[in-house]
Structure formats: structure tokens, C-alpha cells
PDB file of C-alpha atoms in Angstrom:
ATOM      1  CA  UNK A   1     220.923 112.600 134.498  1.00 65.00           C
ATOM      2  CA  UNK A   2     222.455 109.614 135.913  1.00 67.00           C
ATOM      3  CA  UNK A   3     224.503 109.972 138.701  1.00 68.00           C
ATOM      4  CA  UNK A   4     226.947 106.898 139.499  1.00 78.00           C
ATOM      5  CA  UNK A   5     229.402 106.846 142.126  1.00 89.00           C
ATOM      6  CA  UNK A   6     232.374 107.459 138.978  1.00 95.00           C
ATOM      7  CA  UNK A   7     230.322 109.579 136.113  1.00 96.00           C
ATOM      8  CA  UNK A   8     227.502 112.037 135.724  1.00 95.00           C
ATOM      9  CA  UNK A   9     225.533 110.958 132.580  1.00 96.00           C
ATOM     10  CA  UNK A  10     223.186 113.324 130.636  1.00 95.00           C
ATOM     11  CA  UNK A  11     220.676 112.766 128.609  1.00 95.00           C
ATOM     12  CA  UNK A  12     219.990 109.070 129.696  1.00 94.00           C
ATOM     13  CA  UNK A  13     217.601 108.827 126.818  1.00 95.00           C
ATOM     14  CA  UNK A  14     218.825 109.711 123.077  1.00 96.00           C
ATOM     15  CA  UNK A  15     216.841 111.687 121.206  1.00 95.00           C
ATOM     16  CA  UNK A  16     216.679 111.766 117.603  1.00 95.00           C
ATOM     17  CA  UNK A  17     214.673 114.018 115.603  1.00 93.00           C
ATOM     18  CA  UNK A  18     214.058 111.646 112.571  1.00 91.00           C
ATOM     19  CA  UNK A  19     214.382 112.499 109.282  1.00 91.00           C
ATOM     20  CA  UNK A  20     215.000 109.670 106.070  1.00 91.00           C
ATOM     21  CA  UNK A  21     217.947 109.309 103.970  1.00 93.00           C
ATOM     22  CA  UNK A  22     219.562 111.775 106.776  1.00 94.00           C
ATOM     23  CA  UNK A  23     222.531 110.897 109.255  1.00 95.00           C
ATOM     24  CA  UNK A  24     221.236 112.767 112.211  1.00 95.00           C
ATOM     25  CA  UNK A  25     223.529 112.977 115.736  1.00 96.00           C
ATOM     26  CA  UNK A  26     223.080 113.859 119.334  1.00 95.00           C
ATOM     27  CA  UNK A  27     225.868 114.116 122.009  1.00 96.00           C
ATOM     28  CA  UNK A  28     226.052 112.823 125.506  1.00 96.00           C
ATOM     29  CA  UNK A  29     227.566 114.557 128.664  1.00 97.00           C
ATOM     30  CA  UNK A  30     229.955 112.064 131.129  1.00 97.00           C
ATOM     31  CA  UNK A  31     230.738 114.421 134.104  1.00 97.00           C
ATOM     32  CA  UNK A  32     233.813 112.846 136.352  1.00 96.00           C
ATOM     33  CA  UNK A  33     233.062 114.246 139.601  1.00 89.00           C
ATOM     34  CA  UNK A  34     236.115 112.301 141.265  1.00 95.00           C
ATOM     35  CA  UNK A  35     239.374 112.842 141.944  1.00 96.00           C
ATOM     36  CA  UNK A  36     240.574 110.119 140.002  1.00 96.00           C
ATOM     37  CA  UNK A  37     240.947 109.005 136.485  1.00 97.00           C
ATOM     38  CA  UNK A  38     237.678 107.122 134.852  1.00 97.00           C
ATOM     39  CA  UNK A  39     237.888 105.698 131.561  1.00 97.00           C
ATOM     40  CA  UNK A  40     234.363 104.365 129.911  1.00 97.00           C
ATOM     41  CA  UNK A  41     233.073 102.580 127.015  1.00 97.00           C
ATOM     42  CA  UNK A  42     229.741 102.438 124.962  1.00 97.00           C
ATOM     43  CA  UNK A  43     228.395  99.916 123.922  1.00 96.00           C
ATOM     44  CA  UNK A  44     225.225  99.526 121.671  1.00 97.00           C
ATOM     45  CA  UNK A  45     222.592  96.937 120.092  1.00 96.00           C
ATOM     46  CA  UNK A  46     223.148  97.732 116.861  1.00 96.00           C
ATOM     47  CA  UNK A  47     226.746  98.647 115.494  1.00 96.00           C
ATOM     48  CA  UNK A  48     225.723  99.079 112.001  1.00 95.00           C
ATOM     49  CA  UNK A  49     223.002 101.600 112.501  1.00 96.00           C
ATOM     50  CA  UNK A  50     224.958 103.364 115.118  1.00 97.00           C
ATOM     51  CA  UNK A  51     228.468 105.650 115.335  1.00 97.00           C
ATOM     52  CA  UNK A  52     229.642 106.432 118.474  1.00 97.00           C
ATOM     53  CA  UNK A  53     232.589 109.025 118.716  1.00 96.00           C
ATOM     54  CA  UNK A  54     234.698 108.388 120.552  1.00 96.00           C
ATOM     55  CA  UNK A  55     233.444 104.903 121.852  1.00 96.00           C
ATOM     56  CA  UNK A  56     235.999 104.293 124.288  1.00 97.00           C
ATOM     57  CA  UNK A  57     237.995 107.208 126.646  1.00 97.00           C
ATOM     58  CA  UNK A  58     239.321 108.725 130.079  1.00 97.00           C
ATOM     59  CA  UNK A  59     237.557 111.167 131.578  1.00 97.00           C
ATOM     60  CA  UNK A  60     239.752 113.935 133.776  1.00 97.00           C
ATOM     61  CA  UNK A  61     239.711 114.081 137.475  1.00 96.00           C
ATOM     62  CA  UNK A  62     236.646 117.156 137.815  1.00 96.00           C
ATOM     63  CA  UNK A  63     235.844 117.557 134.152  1.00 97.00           C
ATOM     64  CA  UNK A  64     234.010 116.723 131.391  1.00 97.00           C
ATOM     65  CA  UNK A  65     233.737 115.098 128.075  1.00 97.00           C
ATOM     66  CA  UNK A  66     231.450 114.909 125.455  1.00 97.00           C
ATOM     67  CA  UNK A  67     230.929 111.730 122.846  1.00 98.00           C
ATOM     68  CA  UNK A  68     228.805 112.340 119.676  1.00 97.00           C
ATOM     69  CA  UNK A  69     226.430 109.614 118.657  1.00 98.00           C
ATOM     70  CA  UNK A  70     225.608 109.453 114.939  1.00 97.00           C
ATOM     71  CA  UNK A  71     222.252 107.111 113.720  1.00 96.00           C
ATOM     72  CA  UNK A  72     223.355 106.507 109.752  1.00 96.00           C
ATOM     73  CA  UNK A  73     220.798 107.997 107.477  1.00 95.00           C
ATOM     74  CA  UNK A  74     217.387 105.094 107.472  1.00 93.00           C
ATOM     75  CA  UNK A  75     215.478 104.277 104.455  1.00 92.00           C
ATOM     76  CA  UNK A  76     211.984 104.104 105.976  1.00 90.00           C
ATOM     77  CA  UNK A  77     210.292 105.075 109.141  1.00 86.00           C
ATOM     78  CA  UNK A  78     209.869 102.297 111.588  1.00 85.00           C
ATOM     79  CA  UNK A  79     206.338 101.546 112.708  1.00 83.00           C
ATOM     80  CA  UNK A  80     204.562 103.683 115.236  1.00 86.00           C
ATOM     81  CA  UNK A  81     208.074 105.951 115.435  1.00 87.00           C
ATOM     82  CA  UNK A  82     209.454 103.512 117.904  1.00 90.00           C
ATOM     83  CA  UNK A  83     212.933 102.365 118.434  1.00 92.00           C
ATOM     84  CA  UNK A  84     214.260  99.252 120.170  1.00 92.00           C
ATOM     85  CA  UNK A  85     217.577  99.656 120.225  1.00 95.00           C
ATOM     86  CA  UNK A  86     219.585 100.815 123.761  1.00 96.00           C
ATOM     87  CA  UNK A  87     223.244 101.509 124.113  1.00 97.00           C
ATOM     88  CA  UNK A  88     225.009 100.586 127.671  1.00 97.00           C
ATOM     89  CA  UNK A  89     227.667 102.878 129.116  1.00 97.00           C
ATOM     90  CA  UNK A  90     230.225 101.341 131.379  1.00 96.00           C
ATOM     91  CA  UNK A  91     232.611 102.863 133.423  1.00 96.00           C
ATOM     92  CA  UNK A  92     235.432 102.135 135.857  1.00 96.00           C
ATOM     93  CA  UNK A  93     238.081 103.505 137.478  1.00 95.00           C
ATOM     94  CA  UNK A  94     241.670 103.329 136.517  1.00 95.00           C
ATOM     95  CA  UNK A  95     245.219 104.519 137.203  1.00 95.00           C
ATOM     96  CA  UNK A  96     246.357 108.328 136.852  1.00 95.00           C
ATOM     97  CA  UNK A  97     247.727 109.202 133.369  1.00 93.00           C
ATOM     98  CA  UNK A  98     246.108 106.506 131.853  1.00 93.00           C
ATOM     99  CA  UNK A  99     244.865 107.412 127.876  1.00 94.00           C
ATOM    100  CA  UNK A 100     242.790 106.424 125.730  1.00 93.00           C
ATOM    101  CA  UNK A 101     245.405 103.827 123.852  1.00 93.00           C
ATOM    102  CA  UNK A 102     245.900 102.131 127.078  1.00 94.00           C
ATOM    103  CA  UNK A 103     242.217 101.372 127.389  1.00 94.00           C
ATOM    104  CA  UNK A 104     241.198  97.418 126.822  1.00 94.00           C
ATOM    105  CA  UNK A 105     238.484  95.223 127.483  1.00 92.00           C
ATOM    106  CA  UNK A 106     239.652  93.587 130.121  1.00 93.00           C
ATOM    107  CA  UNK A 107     239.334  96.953 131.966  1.00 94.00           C
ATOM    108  CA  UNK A 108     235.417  96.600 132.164  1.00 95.00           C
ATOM    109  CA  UNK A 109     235.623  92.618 132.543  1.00 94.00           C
ATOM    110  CA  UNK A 110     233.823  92.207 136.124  1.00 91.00           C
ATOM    111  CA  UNK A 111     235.120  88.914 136.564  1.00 90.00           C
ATOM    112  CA  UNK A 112     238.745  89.840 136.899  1.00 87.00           C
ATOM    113  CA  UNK A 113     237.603  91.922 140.318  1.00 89.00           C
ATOM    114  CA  UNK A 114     236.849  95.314 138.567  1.00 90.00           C
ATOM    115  CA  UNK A 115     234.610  97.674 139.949  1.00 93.00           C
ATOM    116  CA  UNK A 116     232.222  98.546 136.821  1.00 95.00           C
ATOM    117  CA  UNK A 117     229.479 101.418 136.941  1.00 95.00           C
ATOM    118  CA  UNK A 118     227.036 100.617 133.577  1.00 95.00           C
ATOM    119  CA  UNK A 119     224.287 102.967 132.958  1.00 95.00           C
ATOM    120  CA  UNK A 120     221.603 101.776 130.268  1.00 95.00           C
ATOM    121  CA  UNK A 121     220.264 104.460 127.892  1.00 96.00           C
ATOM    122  CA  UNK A 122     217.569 104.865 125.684  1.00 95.00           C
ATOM    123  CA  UNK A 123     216.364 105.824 122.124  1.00 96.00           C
ATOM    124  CA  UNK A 124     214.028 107.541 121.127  1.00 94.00           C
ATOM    125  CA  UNK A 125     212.600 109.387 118.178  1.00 93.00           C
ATOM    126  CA  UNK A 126     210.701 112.784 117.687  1.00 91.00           C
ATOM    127  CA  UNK A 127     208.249 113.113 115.395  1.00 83.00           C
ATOM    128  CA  UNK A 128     209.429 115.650 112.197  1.00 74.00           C
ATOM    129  CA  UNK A 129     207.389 118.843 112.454  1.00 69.00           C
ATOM    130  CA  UNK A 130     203.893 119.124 111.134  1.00 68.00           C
ATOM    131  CA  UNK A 131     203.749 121.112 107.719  1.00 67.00           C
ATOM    132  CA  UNK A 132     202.481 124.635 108.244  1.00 70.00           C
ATOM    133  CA  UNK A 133     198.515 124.771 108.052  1.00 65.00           C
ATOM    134  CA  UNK A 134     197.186 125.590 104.122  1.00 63.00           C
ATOM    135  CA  UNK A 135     195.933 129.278 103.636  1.00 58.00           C
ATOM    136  CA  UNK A 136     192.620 129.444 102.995  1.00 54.00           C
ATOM    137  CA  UNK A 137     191.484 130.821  99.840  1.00 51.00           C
ATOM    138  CA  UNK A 138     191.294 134.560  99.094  1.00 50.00           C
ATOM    139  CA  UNK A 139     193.532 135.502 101.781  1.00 48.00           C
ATOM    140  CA  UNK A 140     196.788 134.986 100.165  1.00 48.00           C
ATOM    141  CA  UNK A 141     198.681 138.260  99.909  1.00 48.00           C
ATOM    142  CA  UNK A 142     198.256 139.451  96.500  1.00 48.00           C
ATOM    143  CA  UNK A 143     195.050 138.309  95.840  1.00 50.00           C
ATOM    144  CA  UNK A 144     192.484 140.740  93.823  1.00 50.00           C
ATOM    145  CA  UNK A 145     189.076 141.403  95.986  1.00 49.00           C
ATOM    146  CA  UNK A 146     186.070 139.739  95.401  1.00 50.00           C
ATOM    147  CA  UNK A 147     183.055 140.974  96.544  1.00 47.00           C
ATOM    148  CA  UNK A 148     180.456 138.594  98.528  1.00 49.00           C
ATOM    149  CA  UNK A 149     177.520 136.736  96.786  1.00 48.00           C
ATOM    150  CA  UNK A 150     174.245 137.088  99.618  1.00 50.00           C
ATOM    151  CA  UNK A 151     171.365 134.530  99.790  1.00 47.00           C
ATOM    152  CA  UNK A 152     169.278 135.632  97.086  1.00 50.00           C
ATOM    153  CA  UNK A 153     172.105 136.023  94.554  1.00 48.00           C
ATOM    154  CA  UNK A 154     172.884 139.574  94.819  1.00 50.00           C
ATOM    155  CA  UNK A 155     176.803 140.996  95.191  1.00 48.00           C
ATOM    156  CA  UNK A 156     177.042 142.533  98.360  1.00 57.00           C
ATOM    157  CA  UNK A 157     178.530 145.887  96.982  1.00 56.00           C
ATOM    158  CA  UNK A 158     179.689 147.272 101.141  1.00 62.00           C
ATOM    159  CA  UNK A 159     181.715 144.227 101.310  1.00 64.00           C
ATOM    160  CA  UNK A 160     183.527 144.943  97.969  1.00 57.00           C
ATOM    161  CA  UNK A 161     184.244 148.269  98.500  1.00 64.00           C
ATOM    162  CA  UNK A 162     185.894 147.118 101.669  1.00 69.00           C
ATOM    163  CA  UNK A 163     187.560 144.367 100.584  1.00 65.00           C
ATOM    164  CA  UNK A 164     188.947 146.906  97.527  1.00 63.00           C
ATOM    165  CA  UNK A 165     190.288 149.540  99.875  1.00 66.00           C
ATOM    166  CA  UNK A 166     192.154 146.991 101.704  1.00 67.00           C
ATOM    167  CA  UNK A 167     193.834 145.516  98.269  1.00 62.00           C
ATOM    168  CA  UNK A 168     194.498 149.211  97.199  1.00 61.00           C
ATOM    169  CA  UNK A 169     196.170 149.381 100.532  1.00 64.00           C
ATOM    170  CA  UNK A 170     198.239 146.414 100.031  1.00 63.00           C
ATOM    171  CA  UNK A 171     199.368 147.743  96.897  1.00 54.00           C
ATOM    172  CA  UNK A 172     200.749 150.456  98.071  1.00 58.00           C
ATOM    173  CA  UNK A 173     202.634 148.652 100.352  1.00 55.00           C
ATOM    174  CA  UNK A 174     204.481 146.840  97.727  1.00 57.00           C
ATOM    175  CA  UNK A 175     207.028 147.748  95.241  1.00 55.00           C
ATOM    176  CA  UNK A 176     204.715 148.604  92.573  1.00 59.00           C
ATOM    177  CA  UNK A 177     205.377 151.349  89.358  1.00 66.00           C
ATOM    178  CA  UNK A 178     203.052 153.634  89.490  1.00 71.00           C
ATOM    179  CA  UNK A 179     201.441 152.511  86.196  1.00 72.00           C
ATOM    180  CA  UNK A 180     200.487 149.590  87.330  1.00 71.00           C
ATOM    181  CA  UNK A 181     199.094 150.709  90.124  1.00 69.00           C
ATOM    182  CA  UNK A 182     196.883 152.641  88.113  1.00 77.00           C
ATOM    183  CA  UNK A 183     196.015 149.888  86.363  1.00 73.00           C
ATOM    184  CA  UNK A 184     194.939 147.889  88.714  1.00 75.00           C
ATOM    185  CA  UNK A 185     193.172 150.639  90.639  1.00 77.00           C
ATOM    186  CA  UNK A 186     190.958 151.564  87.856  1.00 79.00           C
ATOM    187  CA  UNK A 187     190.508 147.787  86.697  1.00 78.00           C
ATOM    188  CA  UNK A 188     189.098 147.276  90.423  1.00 77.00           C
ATOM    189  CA  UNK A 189     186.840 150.782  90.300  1.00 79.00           C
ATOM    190  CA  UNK A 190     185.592 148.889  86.810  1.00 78.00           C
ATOM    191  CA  UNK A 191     184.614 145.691  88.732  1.00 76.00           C
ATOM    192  CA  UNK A 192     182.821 147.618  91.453  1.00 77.00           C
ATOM    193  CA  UNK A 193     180.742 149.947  88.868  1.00 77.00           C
ATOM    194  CA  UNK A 194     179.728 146.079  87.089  1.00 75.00           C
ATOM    195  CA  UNK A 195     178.797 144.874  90.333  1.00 77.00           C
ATOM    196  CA  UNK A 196     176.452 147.522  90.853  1.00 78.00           C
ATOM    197  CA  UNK A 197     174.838 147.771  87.379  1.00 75.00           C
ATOM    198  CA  UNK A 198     174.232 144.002  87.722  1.00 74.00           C
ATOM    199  CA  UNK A 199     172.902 144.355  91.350  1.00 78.00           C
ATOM    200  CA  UNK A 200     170.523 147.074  89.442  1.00 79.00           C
ATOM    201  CA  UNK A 201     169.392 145.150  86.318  1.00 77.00           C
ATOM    202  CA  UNK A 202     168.397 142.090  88.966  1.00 77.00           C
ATOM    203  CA  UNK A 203     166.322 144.617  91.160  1.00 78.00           C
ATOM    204  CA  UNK A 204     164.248 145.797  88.283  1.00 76.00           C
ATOM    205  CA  UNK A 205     164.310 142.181  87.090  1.00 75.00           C
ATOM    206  CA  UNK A 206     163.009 141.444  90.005  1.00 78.00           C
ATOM    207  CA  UNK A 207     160.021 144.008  89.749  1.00 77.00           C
ATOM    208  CA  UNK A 208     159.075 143.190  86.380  1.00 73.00           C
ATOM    209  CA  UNK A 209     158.717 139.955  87.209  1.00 73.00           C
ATOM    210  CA  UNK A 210     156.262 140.439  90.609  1.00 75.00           C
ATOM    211  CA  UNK A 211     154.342 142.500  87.594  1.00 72.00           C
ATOM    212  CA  UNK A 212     154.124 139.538  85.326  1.00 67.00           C
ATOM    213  CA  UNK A 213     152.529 137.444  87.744  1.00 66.00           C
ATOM    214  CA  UNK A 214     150.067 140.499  89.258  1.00 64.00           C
ATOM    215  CA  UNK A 215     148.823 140.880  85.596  1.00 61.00           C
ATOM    216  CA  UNK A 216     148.931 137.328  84.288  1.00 57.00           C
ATOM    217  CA  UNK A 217     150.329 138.089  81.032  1.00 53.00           C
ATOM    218  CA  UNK A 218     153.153 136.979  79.019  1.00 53.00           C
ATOM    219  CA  UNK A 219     156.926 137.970  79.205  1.00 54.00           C
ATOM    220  CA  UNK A 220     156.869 141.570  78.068  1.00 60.00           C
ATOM    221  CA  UNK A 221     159.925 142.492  75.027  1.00 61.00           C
ATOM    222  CA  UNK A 222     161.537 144.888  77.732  1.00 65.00           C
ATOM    223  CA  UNK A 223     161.851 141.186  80.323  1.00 64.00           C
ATOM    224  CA  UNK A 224     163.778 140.127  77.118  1.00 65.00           C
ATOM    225  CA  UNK A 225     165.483 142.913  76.748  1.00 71.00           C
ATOM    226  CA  UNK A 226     167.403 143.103  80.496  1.00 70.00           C
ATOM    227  CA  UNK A 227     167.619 139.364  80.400  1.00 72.00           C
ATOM    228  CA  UNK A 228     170.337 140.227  77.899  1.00 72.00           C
ATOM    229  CA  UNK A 229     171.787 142.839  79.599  1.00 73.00           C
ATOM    230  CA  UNK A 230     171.938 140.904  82.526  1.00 71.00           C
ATOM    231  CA  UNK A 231     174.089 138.024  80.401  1.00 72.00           C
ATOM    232  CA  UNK A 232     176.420 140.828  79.116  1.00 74.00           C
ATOM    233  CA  UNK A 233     177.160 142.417  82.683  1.00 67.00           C
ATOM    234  CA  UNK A 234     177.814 138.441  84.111  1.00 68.00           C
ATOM    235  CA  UNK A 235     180.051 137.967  81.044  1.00 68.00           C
ATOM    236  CA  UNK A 236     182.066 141.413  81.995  1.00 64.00           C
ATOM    237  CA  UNK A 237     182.418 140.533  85.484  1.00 63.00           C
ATOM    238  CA  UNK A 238     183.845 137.154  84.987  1.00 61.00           C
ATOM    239  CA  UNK A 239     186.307 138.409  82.894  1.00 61.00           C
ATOM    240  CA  UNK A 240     187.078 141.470  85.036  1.00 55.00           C
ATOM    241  CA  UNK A 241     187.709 138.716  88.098  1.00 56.00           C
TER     242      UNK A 241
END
């Protein structure tokens, strides 16, 4: 706040939060903590970027006013979110029951002996807020559960059945027909059940294969055999997720 013999100024710096192809405003404060009249004028760099509302007026003995500064809507950021323009704020003191028609320019022209206060203010620009951080995968609301692939390729059956009871729980929690629920409850028990036969067929895939290489033989009919039921349980979990 600036604080001059004739006006109280706040903010001294204006701040624009900026936005493009928006007309954005901010207002300033004068305070007239005198007992007499005080008329003032802004000023500003750059008239065509700028509207300044009112630009010119009389402040009351012991009160306030407020003047609205508009920056016209701006095609493209300028570099490194800096501004260069300023505006100036002169004011001066000036017969009771003067208004705002009355005021000229030869009321803030020094060299005819008047006293003039001027108070140089600032622009500045604030940065538009960051877009909200991206949800990670799988933990959108909604989202069916999937159940955890370990090291050596197995599902990781605990982890589903958690990760189930806390999507059954969400879907009670939403507006749901009962049908559907049901649905969806016995699609999920479906997944689980395929998760575990597959987890089974790669255990005794597993076995028959540390038996292979004890023995030295060939691959037996029956490794053939759960090969293929291995390829039908992948192809019914794929489709189930």
C-alpha cells in the first residue's frame, strides 16, 4: 500500500491472472485520508491494451473509491510471463465540491505550481493453474479388478480376491440394478476360478517338466495335452478381463 500525503493506494502492483483470448480485470483501492477534496488520474504505457474505469475522479474527504482496470483479451503469452508495461497514478488536491467534469489536465500540470502526489504501479502476471495430475492406471473409479502377475508368471490369486472385494464394494456403492450387479459379481467370481485353474495347470506344468529333464526323455502326450489347456484358460481370461 502506498501511502502519500493525499491518497492511500492498494495493490501497488496489478495482478493479472492470465488467460488468452480473455479480458481479465483487477481493481485498485485510493483511500483519501484528508479532509479535503483529491481528485486523481491514471495514466498508463499502453492505452490500447489497457481500460481503466474510471480514469480520472474526486475522491471524498475520509472515503474511498475504487477504479477497475481491464487488460483486453491477448492473443499469445508473452515470453517468460513477463510484463513491461506500468501505469502512474497522480493525485492532487483541489477545491471542495469539485466533480469529476470539472477535472482537467492542467490540474496535475506541475509547472503551473500544483502540488502533485504520483505513485508508479506495476504489472504483473500469474501463472494459470497447473492441470490436475493424470490418474494412474487401474485406479479410476469403475475400473474391473485385475489380479497381480508375480516374477515367475503366476497370478497372484490373494491379491485378486482383494482387489475383487473392494470392486464388489464399490458397486454397491453406486446406483446399480440389481441385475447387473449380479452380473458383474458372478462375471468377477468366473475370472477368479480361471485364475486359479491356470495358476494350477502351470504348477503341474511345472512338475512335468522337472520330470522331463530327471528322465531325459521326450515330451510325454499328457505335456501336450495341458499345453493346450493352458492356451484355452489364457484365451478365457483375456476375454473375461
Amino acid at each position: 500500500m502506498s501511502r502519500g500525503d493525499l491518497l492511500s493506494i492498494h495493490p501497488l502492483e496489478l495482478k493479472f491472472p492470465f488467460a488468452l483470448r480473455k479480458q481479465i480485470s483487477c481493481s485498485l483501492q485510493l483511500s483519501n485520508k484528508t479532509d479535503n477534496y483529491v481528485a486523481f488520474k491514471v495514466k498508463t504505457t499502453n492505452p490500447k491494451k489497457f481500460c481503466v474505469r474510471p480514469n480520472a475522479g474526486v475522491v471524498l474527504p475520509r472515503s474511498t473509491s475504487d477504479v477497475i482496470v481491464t487488460m483486453q483479451a491477448q492473443k499469445e503469452a508473452p515470453p517468460d510471463m513477463n510484463c513491461r508495461d506500468k501505469f502512474l497514478l497522480q493525485s492532487v488536491k483541489v477545491n471542495d465540491g469539485i466533480t469529476a467534469k470539472d477535472i482537467t489536465s492542467e490540474l496535475f500540470n506541475k509547472e503551473a505550481g500544483h502540488v502533485v502526489e504520483e505513485c508508479k504501479l506495476k504489472v504483473v502476471y500469474l501463472s494459470p493453474p497447473q492441470p490436475p495430475s493424470p490418474v494412474h492406471e487401474g485406479s479410476e473409479e469403475g475400473s474391473s479388478p485385475r489380479g497381480s502377475v508375480s516374477d515367475n508368471g503366476h497370478v497372484n490369486a490373494a491379491e485378486f480376491s482383494t482387489a475383487a472385494k473392494a470392486f464388489n464394494e464399490q458397486l454397491e456403492a453406486q446406483d446399480l440394478s440389481p441385475e447387473t450387479r449380479t452380473h458383474i459379481t458372478k462375471l468377477t467370481e468366473e475370472k477368479k476360478s480361471a485364475l486359479q485353474q491356470c495358476n494350477k495347470i502351470r504348477h503341474e506344468l511345472e512338475l512335468l517338466k522337472r520330470e522331463g529333464n530327471k528322465s531325459g526323455g521326450g515330451v510325454s502326450f499328457m505335456f501336450v495335452i495341458i499345453i493346450g489347456l493352458l492356451g484355452i484358460f489364457m484365451g478365457y481370461m483375456m476375454k473375461k478381463s
